C-alpha positions in Angstrom: -16.1 -48.1 58.1 -13.7 -51.0 58.7 -11.3 -51.9 56.0 -9.2 -55.0 56.6 -6.2 -55.1 54.3 -5.2 -58.6 53.3 -1.5 -58.4 53.5 0.4 -60.5 50.9 3.1 -62.8 52.2 6.0 -61.3 50.2 9.6 -62.4 50.7 11.5 -59.5 52.3 14.1 -59.5 49.6 11.6 -58.7 46.9 12.6 -55.6 44.9 10.5 -53.4 42.6 11.4 -50.6 40.2 8.7 -48.1 39.3 9.3 -45.8 36.4 7.4 -42.5 36.2 7.4 -39.8 33.6 5.5 -36.7 34.7 2.9 -35.7 32.2 0.1 -34.4 34.4 2.1 -32.2 36.7 1.1 -33.8 40.0 -1.2 -36.7 39.2 1.4 -39.1 37.7 4.0 -38.7 40.5 1.2 -38.5 43.0 0.0 -42.0 42.1 3.5 -43.4 41.9 4.6 -42.0 45.2 1.5 -43.3 47.0 2.0 -46.7 45.5 5.7 -46.8 46.3 5.1 -45.9 49.9 2.4 -48.5 50.3 4.4 -51.2 48.7 7.3 -50.5 51.1 5.3 -49.8 54.3 2.6 -52.5 54.1 4.3 -55.2 52.0 8.0 -54.9 52.8 9.0 -54.3 49.1 12.3 -52.6 48.4 11.2 -49.9 46.0 13.3 -47.8 43.6 11.2 -44.9 42.1 12.6 -43.5 38.9 11.2 -40.0 38.2 12.1 -37.6 35.4 10.7 -34.4 37.0 11.9 -33.9 40.6 10.5 -30.4 40.8 6.9 -31.5 40.4 7.7 -34.3 42.9 8.9 -31.8 45.4 5.6 -29.9 45.3 3.8 -32.8 46.9 6.8 -34.2 48.9 9.0 -31.3 50.3 11.7 -33.8 51.3 12.7 -34.2 47.7 16.0 -32.6 46.7 15.7 -31.5 43.1 19.5 -31.5 42.4 20.1 -35.1 43.7 20.6 -38.0 41.4 19.9 -40.7 44.1 18.2 -40.1 47.4 16.4 -42.1 50.1 12.9 -40.8 51.2 10.7 -42.7 53.5 12.8 -45.8 52.8 12.2 -45.4 49.1 15.2 -45.1 46.8 14.4 -42.1 44.5 16.4 -41.9 41.2 16.4 -39.0 38.9 15.5 -40.5 35.5 17.4 -38.7 32.8 19.7 -40.3 30.2 21.0 -43.4 32.0 20.5 -45.6 28.9 23.5 -47.9 28.5 24.3 -47.9 32.2 22.4 -51.0 33.3 23.3 -54.7 33.9 21.3 -57.6 35.0 22.3 -56.9 38.6 20.5 -53.5 38.4 17.1 -55.1 37.5 14.4 -55.4 40.2 12.3 -58.5 40.7 9.2 -56.5 39.6 9.4 -53.7 37.0 6.5 -51.3 36.6 6.3 -48.7 33.9 3.5 -46.2 34.7 1.2 -45.3 31.9 3.4 -46.8 29.1 6.3 -44.5 29.8 8.9 -46.4 27.7 11.6 -47.4 30.2 15.2 -47.2 28.9 16.0 -49.8 26.2 19.2 -50.7 28.1 17.2 -51.6 31.2 14.9 -53.8 29.1 17.9 -55.5 27.6 19.3 -56.1 31.1 15.8 -57.5 32.1 16.2 -60.1 29.4 19.6 -61.1 30.7 18.5 -61.4 34.3 17.8 -64.9 35.8 15.1 -65.2 36.9 13.6 -62.6 34.6 11.5 -59.9 36.4 7.8 -59.5 36.3 7.2 -56.6 33.9 4.0 -54.6 34.3 2.5 -51.6 32.5 0.4 -49.9 35.1 -2.3 -48.1 33.1 -4.4 -45.1 33.8 -7.7 -45.3 35.7 -10.9 -45.6 33.6 -14.4 -46.8 34.1 -14.8 -47.8 30.5 -16.0 -51.4 30.0 -13.1 -52.3 27.6 -10.7 -52.0 30.5 -12.0 -55.3 32.0 -11.1 -57.2 28.9 -7.6 -55.8 28.7 -6.7 -56.1 32.4 -3.7 -58.5 32.9 -3.4 -59.1 29.1 0.1 -60.2 28.1 2.3 -58.6 25.4 5.4 -60.6 24.4 8.4 -58.5 23.4 9.0 -58.7 19.6 12.8 -59.4 19.9 13.5 -60.6 23.5 12.2 -63.4 25.6 10.2 -61.0 27.8 6.5 -60.6 28.4 4.8 -57.4 29.6 1.4 -57.5 31.3 -1.1 -54.7 31.3 -2.5 -53.9 34.8 -5.5 -51.6 35.0 -6.9 -49.9 38.1 -10.6 -49.7 38.1 -14.0 -49.9 39.8 -14.9 -53.6 39.4 -13.7 -57.0 40.5 -12.4 -57.6 36.9 -9.8 -54.8 37.4 -7.0 -54.0 39.7 -9.0 -51.8 42.1 -8.0 -48.5 43.5 -5.1 -47.3 45.6 -6.0 -47.4 49.2 -3.7 -47.6 52.3 -4.9 -50.0 54.9 -5.4 -47.4 57.6 -6.7 -44.5 55.5 -10.4 -44.8 56.2 -9.9 -45.1 59.9 -7.7 -42.1 59.9 -10.3 -40.1 57.9 -13.1 -41.1 60.2 -11.1 -40.1 63.3 -10.3 -36.7 61.7 -13.9 -36.0 60.5 -15.3 -36.8 63.9 -13.0 -34.2 65.6 -14.3 -30.7 64.5 -11.6 -29.1 66.6 -8.9 -31.0 64.7 -10.4 -30.0 61.4 -10.7 -26.3 62.5 -7.1 -26.3 63.7 -5.9 -27.8 60.4 -7.6 -25.2 58.3 -6.7 -22.4 60.7 -3.0 -23.1 59.8 -3.8 -21.9 56.3 -5.6 -18.7 57.5 -9.2 -20.1 57.5 -11.2 -18.0 60.0 -13.9 -19.3 62.3 -16.5 -17.7 60.1 -15.1 -19.3 57.0 -14.9 -22.7 58.8 -18.6 -22.4 59.6 -19.5 -21.8 55.9 -19.8 -24.3 53.1 -16.2 -25.2 52.5 -15.0 -26.2 49.0 -11.6 -27.3 47.8 -10.9 -26.5 44.1 -8.2 -28.4 42.1 -8.7 -28.2 38.4 -7.0 -27.7 35.0 -6.8 -24.3 33.4 -9.7 -25.0 31.1 -12.2 -25.2 33.9 -14.9 -22.5 33.9 -14.0 -21.3 37.3 -14.9 -17.7 36.7 -18.5 -18.6 35.8 -18.8 -20.8 38.9 -17.4 -18.0 41.1 -20.1 -15.7 39.7 -22.8 -18.1 40.6 -21.4 -18.7 44.1 -21.3 -14.9 44.8 -25.1 -15.0 44.6 -25.6 -18.1 46.7 -28.1 -17.9 49.6 -25.4 -19.1 52.0 -21.7 -18.3 52.6 -19.2 -20.4 50.6 -15.4 -20.5 51.2 -13.4 -21.8 48.3 -9.9 -23.0 49.1 -7.6 -23.1 46.0 -3.9 -24.3 45.8 -1.6 -21.6 44.5 -1.4 -21.6 40.7 -4.7 -23.4 40.2 -7.5 -21.7 38.2 -5.0 -18.8 38.1 -6.8 -16.3 35.8 -10.2 -16.7 37.6 -8.6 -16.5 41.1 -6.5 -13.5 40.2 -9.5 -11.7 38.7 -11.4 -12.4 41.9 -8.7 -11.6 44.4 -6.9 -8.7 42.8 -3.9 -8.5 45.2 -3.7 -10.7 48.3 -4.3 -14.3 49.3 -8.0 -14.0 50.0 -11.1 -11.9 49.2 -14.8 -11.9 49.8 -17.4 -10.8 47.2 -21.1 -11.4 48.0 -21.5 -14.9 49.5 -18.1 -16.1 48.2 -14.7 -16.1 49.9 -11.8 -17.3 47.9 -8.6 -18.2 49.7 -5.3 -19.4 48.1 -3.4 -22.2 49.9 0.2 -23.2 49.4 0.8 -26.6 47.8 0.8 -29.1 50.6 2.2 -32.6 51.1 0.0 -35.5 50.2 -1.1 -36.4 53.7 -2.2 -32.8 54.3 -4.1 -32.8 50.9 -6.0 -35.8 52.2 -7.0 -33.8 55.3 -8.1 -30.9 53.1 -10.5 -33.2 51.2 -11.7 -34.6 54.5 -12.3 -31.2 56.0 -14.2 -29.7 53.1 -17.9 -30.2 52.3 -17.3 -30.4 48.6 -14.2 -31.2 46.6 -13.4 -30.3 43.0 -10.6 -32.6 41.9 -8.8 -33.4 38.7 -6.9 -36.1 36.8 -6.5 -39.4 38.7 -4.7 -39.1 42.0 -7.0 -36.4 43.6 -10.0 -38.1 41.9 -9.4 -41.3 43.8 -8.6 -39.5 47.1 -11.9 -37.6 46.8 -13.7 -40.9 46.7 -12.1 -42.1 49.9 -13.0 -38.7 51.5 -16.7 -39.6 51.6 -17.8 -36.2 50.5 -19.5 -35.0 47.3 -16.9 -34.2 44.6 -16.8 -33.0 41.0 -14.2 -34.4 38.7 -12.3 -32.4 36.1 -10.9 -35.0 33.7 -7.6 -34.5 31.9 -8.5 -32.9 28.5 -7.8 -35.0 25.4 -8.0 -34.4 21.7 -11.4 -34.8 20.0 -13.0 -34.6 23.5 -12.2 -38.3 24.1 -12.1 -37.4 27.8 -15.9 -36.8 27.7 -16.2 -40.5 26.9 -14.3 -41.4 30.0 -16.2 -38.9 32.1 -19.6 -40.3 31.0 -18.4 -43.9 31.6 -17.6 -43.0 35.2 -20.8 -41.1 35.7 -22.8 -44.2 34.5 -20.9 -46.4 36.9 -20.8 -44.1 39.9 -23.6 -44.9 42.3 -23.4 -41.8 44.6 -24.9 -39.4 42.1 -28.0 -37.3 41.5 -29.2 -35.6 38.4 -27.7 -32.4 39.7 -24.3 -34.0 40.2 -24.3 -35.2 36.7 -25.4 -31.8 35.4 -22.7 -30.0 37.3 -20.0 -32.6 36.3 -20.9 -32.2 32.6 -21.0 -28.4 32.8 -17.6 -28.3 34.6 -16.1 -30.4 31.9 -17.8 -28.5 29.0 -19.5 -31.8 28.1 -23.1 -30.6 28.4 -25.3 -30.4 25.3 -25.9 -26.8 26.0 -24.0 -24.0 27.6 -23.7 -24.3 31.4 -25.7 -22.1 33.7 -24.1 -22.6 37.1 -26.6 -20.2 38.7 -29.3 -22.7 37.8 -27.4 -25.9 38.5 -25.9 -24.9 41.8 -29.0 -24.6 44.1 -30.2 -28.1 43.1 -26.8 -29.6 43.6 -26.3 -27.9 47.0 -29.7 -29.3 48.1 -28.6 -32.8 47.1 -25.2 -32.7 48.8 -26.3 -34.4 52.1 -27.9 -37.2 50.0 -24.8 -37.6 47.9 -22.6 -37.8 51.0 -24.7 -40.6 52.4 -24.6 -42.5 49.1 -20.8 -42.1 49.0 -20.5 -44.6 51.9 -22.3 -47.2 49.8 -20.0 -46.5 46.8 -17.0 -47.0 49.0 -18.2 -50.4 50.2 -18.8 -51.3 46.5 -15.2 -50.5 45.4 -13.7 -51.8 48.6 -15.0 -55.3 47.7 -12.6 -55.3 44.8 -9.5 -55.1 47.1 -6.8 -52.5 46.9 -4.5 -51.8 43.9 -1.2 -52.5 45.6 -2.2 -55.9 47.1 -3.9 -56.9 43.8 -0.8 -56.0 41.8 1.5 -58.1 44.0 -0.9 -61.1 43.9 -0.9 -61.0 40.2 2.9 -60.7 40.0 3.1 -63.9 42.1 0.9 -65.7 39.5 3.2 -64.9 36.6 6.6 -65.0 38.4 
């Protein structure tokens, strides 16, 4: 699939500050790090990334030094965001200021923004949702109650009335080249201990929150009519994985082999999604990357009080075109959103049979969301209109 990125003509002196507070251990910083790199690499933006949790950042980017206040990684200035309030002047303020997911940037920085001339473009980059109300709130303005500043809400999304999804210009070509090279995929997985026999099986990556009913799914997979290899990052689904493995990094029971992988940098996680036949993903970052992988995936949505996340899950399932009844059933069961208790042994055979059809439909879904443009380009185009 060809994806032509429409590069925005941006003055090379443009600077951008991106503030990130890590709530979902790897999703928040995962999104911000991808966005920062794309803004710098594809648009020539000078990016400063403020992060309050360098340890989580290091898990997906090993170059991060967790004891460093300021560091340069991949041409991005990374600042440890702690208690720097009161330490900002107008000269410290970037041309574009982004707070990720309403993270409340330092009041002193906001005060410095008001003193800067010209004033920066101030954006609140919101979380991804398929709910219809997002379209009405995308790019809405919010004047500051005391200062002559205006903040704009910018929503990623799945329609042309939103900001689109994060997508680097070369990603889909890289994915296709990798998936068309079985030897490269086998060599990549062999690095993590995956054997030739496991490579020939149905390969599943599993990334979920602790609430996921992984033990019940493992039980159903053990009785599958074909071999399944489940690749799990360390620390994920810990109780179910430990119960299955006992001691060691891998074990086989019945048709199922479970193998624990170390946490890997983002580019390698993309390759893991590309190399597997099915991906269980969570939150926002891996959820979006699974869509670009072109393989069937099941989304574990971030749990919210009063089961509000089920509303978001159903909104996506209604909009998502690469689905079958079995995919909906498995998604609802995985998120404890079904009307009745889940029976994975009953759901799994139907879903497995539908997987080739789902993979084919995934290409049409990609074309649909590609038509909306990519998030980074859309964000910069909007910033130009309000500058």
